[in-house]
Amino acid sequence: MSSRPQLIVGNWKMNQTQEGIKIFFDELEGLSENFLKGRAWIAPQAVHIPLAQFLSAERFKIGAQNCAQTTSGAFTGEISPEALVDLGVEFTLVGHSERRSIFKESDELLREKVACALEQGLKVIFCVGENLQERENNETFSVLERQLESALKGLTAPKKNQLVIAYEPVWAIGTGKTASPEQAQEAHAHIRKVLIEKIQLPGQTMSILYGGSVKPSNIEGLLKGEDIDGGLVGGASLNPADFKALCQIALS
Ligand code: PGA
């Protein structure tokens, strides 16, 4: 079990309706602000952020799934980190594997996105992870190193707790296949080592979340790893009963 505070982050991806969001927060009524203590975060679609902020009534931190590499200008369809801050948003994901693979976001672009979001004062959950072929070729560590170094090395030092890393093996996202607790712990320990030794970040105190088919039945095993500081949850975060159970297990 990690000695750092645990965090549960729901990534709703391109899902939910206004009605569904109302039902979701109604069903999570039982989780008090006192229990959650700012440790449960949710990233809805950008258009749903204000509604989620209103309905979650500050019990959950509401954030974005993506943001642009700059604050304003001719970037049709993008989400400005400045506009997010203006809305009272505190965090954004950057570099989710779906952004890397479907939207072809490169390591260089992700570096600009991380830098701009941090500069605007957002917390950033920077996602890294290898695909199946890279794992089978024994390239997991080198892929993680490349993704971390290219985005983070030499950046103006983030403020304390401003940067969170999410390890999400691509082969485990939305597939029902979770990394074993041993595989996850091994990758997390490596990420922490890279943060400290190669990027000169305060890796010892930074949160590293595991993502990839996390659900109530497997989170307990994953959280046994001393370098696993919580979960980034896709599918199971859309189900209020599952999300509630995940918070109860991880945050108690
Ligand atoms: P999953 O998604 O929990 O549905 O595997 C995780 C993620 O993509 O963040």
PDB file of C-alpha atoms and ligand atoms in Angstrom:
ATOM      1  CA  MET A   1       0.000   0.000   0.000  1.00  0.00           C
ATOM      2  CA  SER A   2       1.346   3.413  -0.917  1.00  0.00           C
ATOM      3  CA  SER A   3       2.098   5.977   1.762  1.00  0.00           C
ATOM      4  CA  ARG A   4       0.869   8.764  -0.499  1.00  0.00           C
ATOM      5  CA  PRO A   5      -2.806   9.856  -0.513  1.00  0.00           C
ATOM      6  CA  GLN A   6      -4.992   7.803  -2.846  1.00  0.00           C
ATOM      7  CA  LEU A   7      -6.893   9.374  -5.728  1.00  0.00           C
ATOM      8  CA  ILE A   8      -9.788   8.005  -7.805  1.00  0.00           C
ATOM      9  CA  VAL A   9     -10.328   9.697 -11.148  1.00  0.00           C
ATOM     10  CA  GLY A  10     -13.252   8.891 -13.437  1.00  0.00           C
ATOM     11  CA  ASN A  11     -12.735   9.427 -17.170  1.00  0.00           C
ATOM     12  CA  TRP A  12     -16.175   9.473 -18.766  1.00  0.00           C
ATOM     13  CA  LYS A  13     -14.748   9.761 -22.300  1.00  0.00           C
ATOM     14  CA  MET A  14     -17.412  10.648 -24.919  1.00  0.00           C
ATOM     15  CA  ASN A  15     -20.320   9.383 -22.843  1.00  0.00           C
ATOM     16  CA  GLN A  16     -23.205  10.628 -20.672  1.00  0.00           C
ATOM     17  CA  THR A  17     -26.243  12.857 -21.121  1.00  0.00           C
ATOM     18  CA  GLN A  18     -27.524  15.630 -18.867  1.00  0.00           C
ATOM     19  CA  GLU A  19     -30.149  13.255 -17.468  1.00  0.00           C
ATOM     20  CA  GLY A  20     -27.548  10.523 -16.881  1.00  0.00           C
ATOM     21  CA  ILE A  21     -25.301  12.959 -15.038  1.00  0.00           C
ATOM     22  CA  LYS A  22     -28.176  13.991 -12.737  1.00  0.00           C
ATOM     23  CA  ILE A  23     -28.860  10.330 -11.937  1.00  0.00           C
ATOM     24  CA  PHE A  24     -25.148   9.666 -11.388  1.00  0.00           C
ATOM     25  CA  PHE A  25     -24.712  12.399  -8.789  1.00  0.00           C
ATOM     26  CA  ASP A  26     -28.045  11.520  -7.109  1.00  0.00           C
ATOM     27  CA  GLU A  27     -26.793   7.983  -6.632  1.00  0.00           C
ATOM     28  CA  LEU A  28     -23.521   9.196  -5.161  1.00  0.00           C
ATOM     29  CA  GLU A  29     -25.322  11.352  -2.595  1.00  0.00           C
ATOM     30  CA  GLY A  30     -24.046   9.091   0.196  1.00  0.00           C
ATOM     31  CA  LEU A  31     -20.374   9.997  -0.359  1.00  0.00           C
ATOM     32  CA  SER A  32     -19.844  13.054   1.810  1.00  0.00           C
ATOM     33  CA  GLU A  33     -17.404  15.883   1.236  1.00  0.00           C
ATOM     34  CA  ASN A  34     -15.907  14.976   4.574  1.00  0.00           C
ATOM     35  CA  PHE A  35     -15.139  11.439   3.401  1.00  0.00           C
ATOM     36  CA  LEU A  36     -13.985  12.351  -0.107  1.00  0.00           C
ATOM     37  CA  LYS A  37     -11.736  15.242   0.929  1.00  0.00           C
ATOM     38  CA  GLY A  38     -11.086  16.261  -2.677  1.00  0.00           C
ATOM     39  CA  ARG A  39      -9.724  12.813  -3.562  1.00  0.00           C
ATOM     40  CA  ALA A  40     -12.373  11.816  -6.153  1.00  0.00           C
ATOM     41  CA  TRP A  41     -12.128  13.550  -9.505  1.00  0.00           C
ATOM     42  CA  ILE A  42     -14.286  13.215 -12.629  1.00  0.00           C
ATOM     43  CA  ALA A  43     -13.566  14.248 -16.214  1.00  0.00           C
ATOM     44  CA  PRO A  44     -16.807  14.516 -18.211  1.00  0.00           C
ATOM     45  CA  GLN A  45     -17.030  15.707 -21.818  1.00  0.00           C
ATOM     46  CA  ALA A  46     -16.118  19.402 -21.932  1.00  0.00           C
ATOM     47  CA  VAL A  47     -19.701  20.424 -22.728  1.00  0.00           C
ATOM     48  CA  HIS A  48     -20.875  18.768 -19.513  1.00  0.00           C
ATOM     49  CA  ILE A  49     -18.319  20.378 -17.200  1.00  0.00           C
ATOM     50  CA  PRO A  50     -20.550  23.214 -15.892  1.00  0.00           C
ATOM     51  CA  LEU A  51     -23.461  20.845 -15.207  1.00  0.00           C
ATOM     52  CA  ALA A  52     -21.185  18.368 -13.435  1.00  0.00           C
ATOM     53  CA  GLN A  53     -19.661  21.187 -11.362  1.00  0.00           C
ATOM     54  CA  PHE A  54     -23.132  22.328 -10.347  1.00  0.00           C
ATOM     55  CA  LEU A  55     -24.443  18.860  -9.490  1.00  0.00           C
ATOM     56  CA  SER A  56     -21.344  17.590  -7.722  1.00  0.00           C
ATOM     57  CA  ALA A  57     -21.518  20.644  -5.451  1.00  0.00           C
ATOM     58  CA  GLU A  58     -17.771  20.641  -4.801  1.00  0.00           C
ATOM     59  CA  ARG A  59     -17.700  17.080  -3.467  1.00  0.00           C
ATOM     60  CA  PHE A  60     -15.922  15.917  -6.629  1.00  0.00           C
ATOM     61  CA  LYS A  61     -13.275  17.834  -8.541  1.00  0.00           C
ATOM     62  CA  ILE A  62     -14.476  18.194 -12.129  1.00  0.00           C
ATOM     63  CA  GLY A  63     -11.876  18.375 -14.875  1.00  0.00           C
ATOM     64  CA  ALA A  64     -11.240  18.078 -18.603  1.00  0.00           C
ATOM     65  CA  GLN A  65     -10.146  15.126 -20.727  1.00  0.00           C
ATOM     66  CA  ASN A  66      -7.940  17.231 -22.984  1.00  0.00           C
ATOM     67  CA  CYS A  67      -6.855  20.803 -23.549  1.00  0.00           C
ATOM     68  CA  ALA A  68      -5.082  22.802 -26.248  1.00  0.00           C
ATOM     69  CA  GLN A  69      -1.383  23.659 -26.373  1.00  0.00           C
ATOM     70  CA  THR A  70      -2.098  27.363 -26.197  1.00  0.00           C
ATOM     71  CA  THR A  71      -4.602  29.683 -24.561  1.00  0.00           C
ATOM     72  CA  SER A  72      -6.471  31.262 -27.482  1.00  0.00           C
ATOM     73  CA  GLY A  73      -6.587  31.675 -31.235  1.00  0.00           C
ATOM     74  CA  ALA A  74      -7.464  29.824 -34.408  1.00  0.00           C
ATOM     75  CA  PHE A  75      -7.764  26.270 -33.035  1.00  0.00           C
ATOM     76  CA  THR A  76     -11.258  25.225 -34.116  1.00  0.00           C
ATOM     77  CA  GLY A  77     -12.654  22.482 -31.917  1.00  0.00           C
ATOM     78  CA  GLU A  78     -10.026  22.716 -29.192  1.00  0.00           C
ATOM     79  CA  ILE A  79     -10.441  23.516 -25.504  1.00  0.00           C
ATOM     80  CA  SER A  80      -8.435  26.390 -24.072  1.00  0.00           C
ATOM     81  CA  PRO A  81      -6.723  25.763 -20.729  1.00  0.00           C
ATOM     82  CA  GLU A  82      -7.387  29.406 -19.934  1.00  0.00           C
ATOM     83  CA  ALA A  83     -11.121  28.909 -20.525  1.00  0.00           C
ATOM     84  CA  LEU A  84     -11.004  25.853 -18.252  1.00  0.00           C
ATOM     85  CA  VAL A  85      -9.418  27.862 -15.444  1.00  0.00           C
ATOM     86  CA  ASP A  86     -11.994  30.586 -16.052  1.00  0.00           C
ATOM     87  CA  LEU A  87     -14.719  27.959 -15.451  1.00  0.00           C
ATOM     88  CA  GLY A  88     -13.150  26.974 -12.146  1.00  0.00           C
ATOM     89  CA  VAL A  89     -11.772  23.703 -13.533  1.00  0.00           C
ATOM     90  CA  GLU A  90      -8.770  22.404 -11.584  1.00  0.00           C
ATOM     91  CA  PHE A  91      -7.385  19.590 -13.698  1.00  0.00           C
ATOM     92  CA  THR A  92      -7.044  18.112 -17.151  1.00  0.00           C
ATOM     93  CA  LEU A  93      -5.878  14.815 -18.578  1.00  0.00           C
ATOM     94  CA  VAL A  94      -3.132  15.111 -21.197  1.00  0.00           C
ATOM     95  CA  GLY A  95      -1.815  12.351 -23.434  1.00  0.00           C
ATOM     96  CA  HIS A  96      -4.546   9.753 -22.968  1.00  0.00           C
ATOM     97  CA  SER A  97      -3.811   6.864 -25.325  1.00  0.00           C
ATOM     98  CA  GLU A  98      -6.992   7.601 -27.289  1.00  0.00           C
ATOM     99  CA  ARG A  99      -5.695  11.132 -27.930  1.00  0.00           C
ATOM    100  CA  ARG A 100      -2.345   9.682 -28.990  1.00  0.00           C
ATOM    101  CA  SER A 101      -3.738   6.992 -31.284  1.00  0.00           C
ATOM    102  CA  ILE A 102      -7.037   8.345 -32.670  1.00  0.00           C
ATOM    103  CA  PHE A 103      -6.109  12.030 -32.799  1.00  0.00           C
ATOM    104  CA  LYS A 104      -2.443  11.417 -33.588  1.00  0.00           C
ATOM    105  CA  GLU A 105      -1.159  13.645 -30.779  1.00  0.00           C
ATOM    106  CA  SER A 106       2.623  13.473 -30.897  1.00  0.00           C
ATOM    107  CA  ASP A 107       5.132  13.555 -28.044  1.00  0.00           C
ATOM    108  CA  GLU A 108       6.033  17.126 -29.107  1.00  0.00           C
ATOM    109  CA  LEU A 109       2.431  18.326 -29.057  1.00  0.00           C
ATOM    110  CA  LEU A 110       1.840  16.688 -25.682  1.00  0.00           C
ATOM    111  CA  ARG A 111       4.852  18.505 -24.269  1.00  0.00           C
ATOM    112  CA  GLU A 112       3.324  21.833 -25.362  1.00  0.00           C
ATOM    113  CA  LYS A 113      -0.045  20.851 -23.883  1.00  0.00           C
ATOM    114  CA  VAL A 114       1.479  19.886 -20.525  1.00  0.00           C
ATOM    115  CA  ALA A 115       3.531  23.093 -20.378  1.00  0.00           C
ATOM    116  CA  CYS A 116       0.604  25.339 -21.239  1.00  0.00           C
ATOM    117  CA  ALA A 117      -1.822  23.656 -18.822  1.00  0.00           C
ATOM    118  CA  LEU A 118       0.686  23.826 -15.959  1.00  0.00           C
ATOM    119  CA  GLU A 119       1.453  27.433 -16.735  1.00  0.00           C
ATOM    120  CA  GLN A 120      -2.248  28.257 -16.581  1.00  0.00           C
ATOM    121  CA  GLY A 121      -2.356  26.686 -13.124  1.00  0.00           C
ATOM    122  CA  LEU A 122      -4.211  23.480 -13.988  1.00  0.00           C
ATOM    123  CA  LYS A 123      -3.257  20.190 -12.414  1.00  0.00           C
ATOM    124  CA  VAL A 124      -2.248  17.760 -15.161  1.00  0.00           C
ATOM    125  CA  ILE A 125      -2.781  14.010 -15.207  1.00  0.00           C
ATOM    126  CA  PHE A 126      -0.238  12.969 -17.814  1.00  0.00           C
ATOM    127  CA  CYS A 127      -0.977   9.520 -19.244  1.00  0.00           C
ATOM    128  CA  VAL A 128       1.651   7.069 -20.427  1.00  0.00           C
ATOM    129  CA  GLY A 129       1.584   3.407 -21.383  1.00  0.00           C
ATOM    130  CA  GLU A 130       2.814   0.804 -23.815  1.00  0.00           C
ATOM    131  CA  ASN A 131       0.745  -1.079 -26.382  1.00  0.00           C
ATOM    132  CA  LEU A 132       0.561  -4.859 -26.613  1.00  0.00           C
ATOM    133  CA  GLN A 133       3.269  -5.186 -29.229  1.00  0.00           C
ATOM    134  CA  GLU A 134       5.645  -3.018 -27.229  1.00  0.00           C
ATOM    135  CA  ARG A 135       5.004  -5.133 -24.125  1.00  0.00           C
ATOM    136  CA  GLU A 136       5.569  -8.360 -26.048  1.00  0.00           C
ATOM    137  CA  ASN A 137       8.812  -6.947 -27.469  1.00  0.00           C
ATOM    138  CA  ASN A 138       9.979  -6.126 -23.943  1.00  0.00           C
ATOM    139  CA  GLU A 139       9.921  -2.420 -24.706  1.00  0.00           C
ATOM    140  CA  THR A 140       7.629  -1.319 -21.869  1.00  0.00           C
ATOM    141  CA  PHE A 141      10.300   0.486 -19.854  1.00  0.00           C
ATOM    142  CA  SER A 142      11.842   2.247 -22.836  1.00  0.00           C
ATOM    143  CA  VAL A 143       8.431   3.397 -24.114  1.00  0.00           C
ATOM    144  CA  LEU A 144       7.529   4.790 -20.691  1.00  0.00           C
ATOM    145  CA  GLU A 145      10.864   6.534 -20.489  1.00  0.00           C
ATOM    146  CA  ARG A 146      10.452   8.117 -23.925  1.00  0.00           C
ATOM    147  CA  GLN A 147       6.914   9.305 -23.198  1.00  0.00           C
ATOM    148  CA  LEU A 148       7.880  10.789 -19.827  1.00  0.00           C
ATOM    149  CA  GLU A 149      11.125  12.409 -20.909  1.00  0.00           C
ATOM    150  CA  SER A 150       9.770  13.904 -24.106  1.00  0.00           C
ATOM    151  CA  ALA A 151       6.885  15.600 -22.313  1.00  0.00           C
ATOM    152  CA  LEU A 152       8.372  16.504 -18.968  1.00  0.00           C
ATOM    153  CA  LYS A 153      12.136  16.877 -19.080  1.00  0.00           C
ATOM    154  CA  GLY A 154      13.274  20.447 -18.545  1.00  0.00           C
ATOM    155  CA  LEU A 155       9.789  21.820 -17.952  1.00  0.00           C
ATOM    156  CA  THR A 156       9.467  24.687 -15.511  1.00  0.00           C
ATOM    157  CA  ALA A 157       9.050  22.846 -12.216  1.00  0.00           C
ATOM    158  CA  PRO A 158       5.378  22.155 -11.533  1.00  0.00           C
ATOM    159  CA  LYS A 159       4.016  23.255  -8.165  1.00  0.00           C
ATOM    160  CA  LYS A 160       3.589  20.635  -5.462  1.00  0.00           C
ATOM    161  CA  ASN A 161       0.907  18.089  -6.459  1.00  0.00           C
ATOM    162  CA  GLN A 162       0.315  19.852  -9.770  1.00  0.00           C
ATOM    163  CA  LEU A 163       1.507  16.934 -11.869  1.00  0.00           C
ATOM    164  CA  VAL A 164       0.059  13.426 -11.595  1.00  0.00           C
ATOM    165  CA  ILE A 165       1.125  10.514 -13.800  1.00  0.00           C
ATOM    166  CA  ALA A 166      -1.287   7.823 -14.974  1.00  0.00           C
ATOM    167  CA  TYR A 167       0.154   4.503 -16.127  1.00  0.00           C
ATOM    168  CA  GLU A 168      -2.330   3.047 -18.589  1.00  0.00           C
ATOM    169  CA  PRO A 169      -1.121   0.037 -20.568  1.00  0.00           C
ATOM    170  CA  VAL A 170      -2.982   0.443 -23.865  1.00  0.00           C
ATOM    171  CA  TRP A 171      -3.751  -3.278 -24.035  1.00  0.00           C
ATOM    172  CA  ALA A 172      -5.683  -3.007 -20.765  1.00  0.00           C
ATOM    173  CA  ILE A 173      -7.863   0.000 -21.646  1.00  0.00           C
ATOM    174  CA  GLY A 174     -11.496  -0.914 -22.224  1.00  0.00           C
ATOM    175  CA  THR A 175     -10.552  -4.524 -22.890  1.00  0.00           C
ATOM    176  CA  GLY A 176     -11.411  -6.077 -19.559  1.00  0.00           C
ATOM    177  CA  LYS A 177      -7.757  -7.194 -19.303  1.00  0.00           C
ATOM    178  CA  THR A 178      -6.116  -5.592 -16.298  1.00  0.00           C
ATOM    179  CA  ALA A 179      -2.395  -5.566 -15.688  1.00  0.00           C
ATOM    180  CA  SER A 180      -1.661  -7.915 -12.798  1.00  0.00           C
ATOM    181  CA  PRO A 181      -0.823  -6.132  -9.534  1.00  0.00           C
ATOM    182  CA  GLU A 182       2.795  -7.232 -10.087  1.00  0.00           C
ATOM    183  CA  GLN A 183       2.958  -5.864 -13.655  1.00  0.00           C
ATOM    184  CA  ALA A 184       1.409  -2.581 -12.531  1.00  0.00           C
ATOM    185  CA  GLN A 185       3.696  -2.187  -9.518  1.00  0.00           C
ATOM    186  CA  GLU A 186       6.770  -2.925 -11.627  1.00  0.00           C
ATOM    187  CA  ALA A 187       5.812  -0.237 -14.175  1.00  0.00           C
ATOM    188  CA  HIS A 188       4.930   2.286 -11.483  1.00  0.00           C
ATOM    189  CA  ALA A 189       8.235   1.768  -9.690  1.00  0.00           C
ATOM    190  CA  HIS A 190      10.035   2.305 -12.977  1.00  0.00           C
ATOM    191  CA  ILE A 191       8.074   5.481 -13.715  1.00  0.00           C
ATOM    192  CA  ARG A 192       8.924   6.842 -10.266  1.00  0.00           C
ATOM    193  CA  LYS A 193      12.594   6.070 -10.834  1.00  0.00           C
ATOM    194  CA  VAL A 194      12.578   7.841 -14.205  1.00  0.00           C
ATOM    195  CA  LEU A 195      10.840  10.889 -12.700  1.00  0.00           C
ATOM    196  CA  ILE A 196      13.477  11.147  -9.986  1.00  0.00           C
ATOM    197  CA  GLU A 197      16.651  10.093 -11.769  1.00  0.00           C
ATOM    198  CA  LYS A 198      16.148  11.269 -15.338  1.00  0.00           C
ATOM    199  CA  ILE A 199      13.717  14.167 -15.064  1.00  0.00           C
ATOM    200  CA  GLN A 200      14.676  15.566 -11.649  1.00  0.00           C
ATOM    201  CA  LEU A 201      11.078  15.761 -10.493  1.00  0.00           C
ATOM    202  CA  PRO A 202      10.036  15.048  -6.875  1.00  0.00           C
ATOM    203  CA  GLY A 203       8.897  11.561  -7.852  1.00  0.00           C
ATOM    204  CA  GLN A 204       8.872  10.334  -4.273  1.00  0.00           C
ATOM    205  CA  THR A 205       5.820  12.450  -3.460  1.00  0.00           C
ATOM    206  CA  MET A 206       4.095  12.437  -6.855  1.00  0.00           C
ATOM    207  CA  SER A 207       0.922  10.403  -7.367  1.00  0.00           C
ATOM    208  CA  ILE A 208       1.049   7.691 -10.005  1.00  0.00           C
ATOM    209  CA  LEU A 209      -2.374   6.268 -10.890  1.00  0.00           C
ATOM    210  CA  TYR A 210      -3.058   2.948 -12.599  1.00  0.00           C
ATOM    211  CA  GLY A 211      -5.622   2.844 -15.419  1.00  0.00           C
ATOM    212  CA  GLY A 212      -6.907   0.002 -17.583  1.00  0.00           C
ATOM    213  CA  SER A 213     -10.078  -1.964 -16.753  1.00  0.00           C
ATOM    214  CA  VAL A 214     -10.055  -0.937 -13.083  1.00  0.00           C
ATOM    215  CA  LYS A 215     -13.205  -2.117 -11.314  1.00  0.00           C
ATOM    216  CA  PRO A 216     -14.384  -2.775  -7.762  1.00  0.00           C
ATOM    217  CA  SER A 217     -13.308  -6.425  -7.993  1.00  0.00           C
ATOM    218  CA  ASN A 218      -9.660  -5.719  -8.870  1.00  0.00           C
ATOM    219  CA  ILE A 219      -8.797  -2.385  -7.284  1.00  0.00           C
ATOM    220  CA  GLU A 220      -7.889  -3.784  -3.908  1.00  0.00           C
ATOM    221  CA  GLY A 221      -5.171  -5.989  -5.368  1.00  0.00           C
ATOM    222  CA  LEU A 222      -3.776  -3.161  -7.475  1.00  0.00           C
ATOM    223  CA  LEU A 223      -3.622  -0.745  -4.568  1.00  0.00           C
ATOM    224  CA  LYS A 224      -1.411  -3.176  -2.627  1.00  0.00           C
ATOM    225  CA  GLY A 225       1.482  -2.001  -4.780  1.00  0.00           C
ATOM    226  CA  GLU A 226       3.561   0.513  -2.851  1.00  0.00           C
ATOM    227  CA  ASP A 227       3.925   2.753  -5.917  1.00  0.00           C
ATOM    228  CA  ILE A 228       0.259   2.693  -6.934  1.00  0.00           C
ATOM    229  CA  ASP A 229      -1.501   5.777  -5.636  1.00  0.00           C
ATOM    230  CA  GLY A 230      -4.994   5.300  -7.026  1.00  0.00           C
ATOM    231  CA  GLY A 231      -6.869   4.661 -10.245  1.00  0.00           C
ATOM    232  CA  LEU A 232      -7.855   6.352 -13.487  1.00  0.00           C
ATOM    233  CA  VAL A 233     -11.115   4.631 -14.324  1.00  0.00           C
ATOM    234  CA  GLY A 234     -12.987   4.636 -17.633  1.00  0.00           C
ATOM    235  CA  GLY A 235     -15.853   2.158 -18.050  1.00  0.00           C
ATOM    236  CA  ALA A 236     -16.519   1.531 -14.355  1.00  0.00           C
ATOM    237  CA  SER A 237     -16.700   5.273 -13.628  1.00  0.00           C
ATOM    238  CA  LEU A 238     -19.888   5.532 -15.703  1.00  0.00           C
ATOM    239  CA  ASN A 239     -21.725   3.212 -13.347  1.00  0.00           C
ATOM    240  CA  PRO A 240     -22.559   5.089 -10.138  1.00  0.00           C
ATOM    241  CA  ALA A 241     -22.610   1.941  -7.990  1.00  0.00           C
ATOM    242  CA  ASP A 242     -19.182   0.881  -9.271  1.00  0.00           C
ATOM    243  CA  PHE A 243     -17.706   4.363  -8.915  1.00  0.00           C
ATOM    244  CA  LYS A 244     -19.058   4.620  -5.389  1.00  0.00           C
ATOM    245  CA  ALA A 245     -17.573   1.231  -4.510  1.00  0.00           C
ATOM    246  CA  LEU A 246     -14.203   2.247  -5.991  1.00  0.00           C
ATOM    247  CA  CYS A 247     -14.172   5.410  -3.863  1.00  0.00           C
ATOM    248  CA  GLN A 248     -15.167   3.476  -0.769  1.00  0.00           C
ATOM    249  CA  ILE A 249     -12.432   0.883  -1.262  1.00  0.00           C
ATOM    250  CA  ALA A 250      -9.640   3.252  -2.289  1.00  0.00           C
ATOM    251  CA  LEU A 251     -10.344   6.224  -0.046  1.00  0.00           C
ATOM    252  CA  SER A 252     -11.277   4.548   3.262  1.00  0.00           C
TER     253      SER A 252
HETATM  254  P1  PGA B   1     -11.108   1.621 -18.799  1.00  0.00           P
HETATM  255  O1  PGA B   1     -10.487   3.010 -19.312  1.00  0.00           O
HETATM  256  O2  PGA B   1     -11.204   1.723 -17.286  1.00  0.00           O
HETATM  257  O3  PGA B   1     -12.469   1.549 -19.446  1.00  0.00           O
HETATM  258  O4  PGA B   1     -10.195   0.554 -19.233  1.00  0.00           O
HETATM  259  C1  PGA B   1      -9.448   3.645 -18.627  1.00  0.00           C
HETATM  260  C2  PGA B   1      -9.044   4.902 -19.337  1.00  0.00           C
HETATM  261  O5  PGA B   1      -9.051   4.892 -20.577  1.00  0.00           O
HETATM  262  O6  PGA B   1      -8.707   5.923 -18.719  1.00  0.00           O
END
